[in-house]
């Protein structure tokens, strides 16, 4: 395939940035999207030009590093798929493809398609630790966990922290990510001792990082490559309401 790429180029956080047009030829439909960018970068380097910076690591859809807006869709047109697992067979010969970084106040652009997602790290750190007894491992059936709770906790734990939910949200909210990290612990017995201090700390860190508020638009769940459902945010809201009541804080929402 022969394609026209319009890619966001920005030399640094203070640069205004711009869309730059490139032509790529003889693209195999079996290439991944990132492999196609690799081919373009090889050409740019051989021509003495600056290669396009973009995040990547495992390229297996599990690390959460890759993050691109492709024709306005987080991770591209294929649902339940990260950009690294998106293949060029999803496009047609002659297509024009717009490639941009995540757009959110809490994710400032570092260079080109790379954004600073350390706000997610601060949210996780604000959750603190899980109280765990020391000593040998407990007997496997000593603490029964209902199957429905275990399944829901595992569903939330599948979050890879890619940030697609933030990029797709019209408010730039990171509430689906925050809810997933809260819920994966709040549904299990091991997460109960810090359950309410955890949700307060993580929601406060979310707001301090500059993420927008959730208005249940639902775009986050549409683009989530792991299919985390919208009711995960409902679980967080219930825990947050209980937590603010327990500490006598009526200012929370």
GROMACS .gro file of C-alpha atoms in nm:
model
  253
    1UNK     CA    1   0.000   0.000   0.000
    2UNK     CA    2   0.099   0.362  -0.054
    3UNK     CA    3  -0.014   0.593   0.225
    4UNK     CA    4  -0.003   0.959   0.320
    5UNK     CA    5   0.075   1.021   0.687
    6UNK     CA    6   0.009   1.351   0.862
    7UNK     CA    7   0.206   1.330   1.185
    8UNK     CA    8   0.229   1.570   1.478
    9UNK     CA    9   0.585   1.700   1.517
   10UNK     CA   10   0.685   1.895   1.826
   11UNK     CA   11   1.048   1.939   1.926
   12UNK     CA   12   0.974   1.993   2.295
   13UNK     CA   13   0.712   2.086   2.554
   14UNK     CA   14   0.740   2.458   2.471
   15UNK     CA   15   0.727   2.419   2.096
   16UNK     CA   16   0.390   2.496   1.935
   17UNK     CA   17   0.405   2.186   1.717
   18UNK     CA   18   0.260   2.123   1.372
   19UNK     CA   19   0.131   1.849   1.144
   20UNK     CA   20   0.392   1.730   0.891
   21UNK     CA   21   0.302   1.523   0.584
   22UNK     CA   22   0.501   1.212   0.484
   23UNK     CA   23   0.454   0.956   0.208
   24UNK     CA   24   0.522   0.589   0.276
   25UNK     CA   25   0.524   0.331  -0.003
   26UNK     CA   26   0.506  -0.046  -0.035
   27UNK     CA   27   0.355  -0.090   0.310
   28UNK     CA   28   0.267  -0.453   0.377
   29UNK     CA   29  -0.081  -0.514   0.520
   30UNK     CA   30   0.085  -0.759   0.761
   31UNK     CA   31   0.295  -0.484   0.922
   32UNK     CA   32   0.192  -0.354   1.260
   33UNK     CA   33   0.124   0.017   1.282
   34UNK     CA   34   0.444   0.074   1.479
   35UNK     CA   35   0.647  -0.128   1.228
   36UNK     CA   36   0.518   0.107   0.960
   37UNK     CA   37   0.645   0.401   1.169
   38UNK     CA   38   0.978   0.219   1.209
   39UNK     CA   39   1.012   0.201   0.831
   40UNK     CA   40   0.940   0.572   0.802
   41UNK     CA   41   1.193   0.652   1.074
   42UNK     CA   42   1.461   0.446   0.900
   43UNK     CA   43   1.404   0.651   0.588
   44UNK     CA   44   1.417   0.977   0.781
   45UNK     CA   45   1.742   0.879   0.954
   46UNK     CA   46   1.906   0.776   0.625
   47UNK     CA   47   1.800   1.112   0.482
   48UNK     CA   48   1.958   1.300   0.773
   49UNK     CA   49   1.625   1.402   0.925
   50UNK     CA   50   1.506   1.377   1.284
   51UNK     CA   51   1.310   1.053   1.342
   52UNK     CA   52   0.960   1.066   1.485
   53UNK     CA   53   0.953   1.005   1.861
   54UNK     CA   54   0.684   0.768   1.984
   55UNK     CA   55   0.640   0.547   2.291
   56UNK     CA   56   0.671   0.169   2.262
   57UNK     CA   57   0.806  -0.124   2.457
   58UNK     CA   58   0.666  -0.478   2.454
   59UNK     CA   59   0.466  -0.439   2.131
   60UNK     CA   60   0.241  -0.717   2.257
   61UNK     CA   61  -0.047  -0.507   2.390
   62UNK     CA   62   0.030  -0.562   2.758
   63UNK     CA   63   0.271  -0.292   2.878
   64UNK     CA   64   0.060   0.019   2.808
   65UNK     CA   65   0.348   0.219   2.662
   66UNK     CA   66   0.215   0.281   2.312
   67UNK     CA   67  -0.041   0.554   2.274
   68UNK     CA   68  -0.144   0.724   1.952
   69UNK     CA   69  -0.449   0.906   1.824
   70UNK     CA   70  -0.502   0.755   1.479
   71UNK     CA   71  -0.754   0.942   1.266
   72UNK     CA   72  -0.906   1.077   1.585
   73UNK     CA   73  -0.941   0.737   1.754
   74UNK     CA   74  -0.731   0.637   2.053
   75UNK     CA   75  -0.524   0.335   1.940
   76UNK     CA   76  -0.694   0.344   1.599
   77UNK     CA   77  -1.006   0.199   1.438
   78UNK     CA   78  -0.993  -0.157   1.575
   79UNK     CA   79  -1.167  -0.193   1.911
   80UNK     CA   80  -1.002  -0.381   2.196
   81UNK     CA   81  -0.659  -0.334   2.039
   82UNK     CA   82  -0.356  -0.125   2.130
   83UNK     CA   83  -0.171   0.071   1.862
   84UNK     CA   84   0.116  -0.179   1.866
   85UNK     CA   85  -0.123  -0.464   1.785
   86UNK     CA   86  -0.304  -0.269   1.514
   87UNK     CA   87  -0.211  -0.398   1.168
   88UNK     CA   88  -0.202  -0.209   0.842
   89UNK     CA   89  -0.469  -0.436   0.694
   90UNK     CA   90  -0.713  -0.206   0.875
   91UNK     CA   91  -0.627   0.061   0.615
   92UNK     CA   92  -0.652   0.083   0.237
   93UNK     CA   93  -0.416   0.183  -0.039
   94UNK     CA   94  -0.418   0.560  -0.085
   95UNK     CA   95  -0.547   0.639   0.263
   96UNK     CA   96  -0.446   0.954   0.450
   97UNK     CA   97  -0.379   0.882   0.818
   98UNK     CA   98  -0.357   1.149   1.088
   99UNK     CA   99  -0.133   1.052   1.382
  100UNK     CA  100  -0.130   1.262   1.699
  101UNK     CA  101  -0.031   1.223   2.065
  102UNK     CA  102  -0.274   1.191   2.353
  103UNK     CA  103  -0.443   1.527   2.408
  104UNK     CA  104  -0.500   1.612   2.775
  105UNK     CA  105  -0.383   1.879   3.018
  106UNK     CA  106  -0.251   1.609   3.251
  107UNK     CA  107  -0.047   1.451   2.966
  108UNK     CA  108   0.185   1.726   2.838
  109UNK     CA  109   0.372   1.651   2.517
  110UNK     CA  110   0.741   1.576   2.566
  111UNK     CA  111   0.832   1.537   2.200
  112UNK     CA  112   0.635   1.451   1.886
  113UNK     CA  113   0.401   1.165   1.985
  114UNK     CA  114   0.547   1.110   2.333
  115UNK     CA  115   0.354   1.245   2.632
  116UNK     CA  116   0.430   1.256   3.003
  117UNK     CA  117   0.198   1.006   3.176
  118UNK     CA  118   0.364   1.029   3.517
  119UNK     CA  119   0.034   1.163   3.655
  120UNK     CA  120  -0.085   0.801   3.652
  121UNK     CA  121   0.213   0.703   3.868
  122UNK     CA  122   0.123   0.971   4.120
  123UNK     CA  123  -0.234   0.843   4.137
  124UNK     CA  124  -0.114   0.490   4.208
  125UNK     CA  125   0.138   0.614   4.467
  126UNK     CA  126  -0.140   0.806   4.643
  127UNK     CA  127  -0.321   0.476   4.699
  128UNK     CA  128  -0.055   0.369   4.946
  129UNK     CA  129   0.017   0.011   5.041
  130UNK     CA  130  -0.190  -0.298   5.108
  131UNK     CA  131  -0.163  -0.428   5.463
  132UNK     CA  132  -0.025  -0.781   5.447
  133UNK     CA  133   0.083  -1.010   5.731
  134UNK     CA  134   0.440  -1.133   5.720
  135UNK     CA  135   0.535  -1.498   5.741
  136UNK     CA  136   0.462  -1.795   5.521
  137UNK     CA  137   0.196  -1.790   5.252
  138UNK     CA  138  -0.157  -1.848   5.388
  139UNK     CA  139  -0.355  -2.158   5.292
  140UNK     CA  140  -0.515  -2.099   4.954
  141UNK     CA  141  -0.875  -2.145   5.073
  142UNK     CA  142  -0.838  -1.964   5.405
  143UNK     CA  143  -1.005  -1.648   5.271
  144UNK     CA  144  -1.295  -1.732   5.038
  145UNK     CA  145  -1.362  -1.478   4.762
  146UNK     CA  146  -1.697  -1.489   4.577
  147UNK     CA  147  -1.652  -1.576   4.210
  148UNK     CA  148  -1.831  -1.261   4.091
  149UNK     CA  149  -1.601  -1.041   4.300
  150UNK     CA  150  -1.290  -1.223   4.184
  151UNK     CA  151  -1.395  -1.186   3.820
  152UNK     CA  152  -1.471  -0.813   3.859
  153UNK     CA  153  -1.140  -0.754   4.040
  154UNK     CA  154  -0.949  -0.934   3.765
  155UNK     CA  155  -1.134  -0.733   3.501
  156UNK     CA  156  -1.018  -0.410   3.665
  157UNK     CA  157  -0.665  -0.541   3.718
  158UNK     CA  158  -0.635  -0.589   3.341
  159UNK     CA  159  -0.589  -0.210   3.304
  160UNK     CA  160  -0.248  -0.144   3.145
  161UNK     CA  161  -0.243   0.232   3.214
  162UNK     CA  162  -0.207   0.331   2.850
  163UNK     CA  163  -0.411   0.651   2.888
  164UNK     CA  164  -0.650   0.593   2.597
  165UNK     CA  165  -0.942   0.662   2.830
  166UNK     CA  166  -0.806   1.009   2.902
  167UNK     CA  167  -0.735   1.085   2.537
  168UNK     CA  168  -1.087   0.985   2.430
  169UNK     CA  169  -1.272   1.162   2.712
  170UNK     CA  170  -1.413   1.503   2.611
  171UNK     CA  171  -1.323   1.623   2.962
  172UNK     CA  172  -0.976   1.468   2.972
  173UNK     CA  173  -1.079   1.262   3.274
  174UNK     CA  174  -0.869   0.977   3.408
  175UNK     CA  175  -1.152   0.835   3.615
  176UNK     CA  176  -1.170   0.497   3.438
  177UNK     CA  177  -0.802   0.436   3.510
  178UNK     CA  178  -0.840   0.552   3.871
  179UNK     CA  179  -1.153   0.344   3.920
  180UNK     CA  180  -0.982   0.032   3.782
  181UNK     CA  181  -0.690   0.071   4.022
  182UNK     CA  182  -0.924   0.130   4.316
  183UNK     CA  183  -1.166  -0.149   4.227
  184UNK     CA  184  -0.908  -0.423   4.175
  185UNK     CA  185  -0.831  -0.396   4.547
  186UNK     CA  186  -1.162  -0.285   4.699
  187UNK     CA  187  -1.340  -0.601   4.582
  188UNK     CA  188  -1.094  -0.833   4.755
  189UNK     CA  189  -1.048  -0.907   5.126
  190UNK     CA  190  -0.681  -0.807   5.107
  191UNK     CA  191  -0.778  -0.455   5.003
  192UNK     CA  192  -1.023  -0.382   5.284
  193UNK     CA  193  -0.798  -0.229   5.558
  194UNK     CA  194  -0.705   0.075   5.340
  195UNK     CA  195  -1.016   0.069   5.122
  196UNK     CA  196  -1.148   0.414   5.207
  197UNK     CA  197  -0.822   0.600   5.263
  198UNK     CA  198  -0.708   0.458   4.928
  199UNK     CA  199  -1.001   0.593   4.729
  200UNK     CA  200  -0.974   0.936   4.891
  201UNK     CA  201  -0.603   0.962   4.819
  202UNK     CA  202  -0.628   0.843   4.461
  203UNK     CA  203  -0.922   1.065   4.365
  204UNK     CA  204  -0.749   1.366   4.524
  205UNK     CA  205  -0.430   1.286   4.327
  206UNK     CA  206  -0.639   1.253   4.009
  207UNK     CA  207  -0.786   1.600   4.056
  208UNK     CA  208  -0.454   1.758   4.154
  209UNK     CA  209  -0.291   1.622   3.836
  210UNK     CA  210  -0.527   1.830   3.623
  211UNK     CA  211  -0.757   1.559   3.490
  212UNK     CA  212  -1.112   1.666   3.415
  213UNK     CA  213  -1.424   1.545   3.587
  214UNK     CA  214  -1.624   1.242   3.471
  215UNK     CA  215  -1.965   1.313   3.317
  216UNK     CA  216  -2.036   0.953   3.209
  217UNK     CA  217  -1.982   1.020   2.839
  218UNK     CA  218  -1.862   0.661   2.807
  219UNK     CA  219  -1.597   0.726   2.542
  220UNK     CA  220  -1.334   0.583   2.780
  221UNK     CA  221  -1.483   0.234   2.775
  222UNK     CA  222  -1.522   0.238   2.396
  223UNK     CA  223  -1.148   0.284   2.337
  224UNK     CA  224  -1.016   0.086   2.635
  225UNK     CA  225  -0.808  -0.196   2.483
  226UNK     CA  226  -0.888  -0.417   2.782
  227UNK     CA  227  -1.262  -0.354   2.779
  228UNK     CA  228  -1.293  -0.217   3.132
  229UNK     CA  229  -1.665  -0.135   3.177
  230UNK     CA  230  -1.820   0.196   3.280
  231UNK     CA  231  -1.971   0.051   3.598
  232UNK     CA  232  -1.616   0.041   3.737
  233UNK     CA  233  -1.648   0.418   3.784
  234UNK     CA  234  -1.978   0.359   3.965
  235UNK     CA  235  -1.798   0.134   4.214
  236UNK     CA  236  -1.539   0.406   4.274
  237UNK     CA  237  -1.810   0.668   4.328
  238UNK     CA  238  -1.983   0.450   4.588
  239UNK     CA  239  -1.657   0.395   4.775
  240UNK     CA  240  -1.572   0.765   4.755
  241UNK     CA  241  -1.912   0.863   4.894
  242UNK     CA  242  -1.875   0.617   5.184
  243UNK     CA  243  -1.521   0.739   5.247
  244UNK     CA  244  -1.619   1.106   5.264
  245UNK     CA  245  -1.905   1.016   5.499
  246UNK     CA  246  -1.671   0.820   5.725
  247UNK     CA  247  -1.431   1.113   5.757
  248UNK     CA  248  -1.718   1.363   5.799
  249UNK     CA  249  -1.627   1.550   5.484
  250UNK     CA  250  -1.932   1.696   5.310
  251UNK     CA  251  -1.733   1.879   5.043
  252UNK     CA  252  -1.672   1.569   4.830
  253UNK     CA  253  -1.893   1.481   4.533
   0.00000   0.00000   0.00000
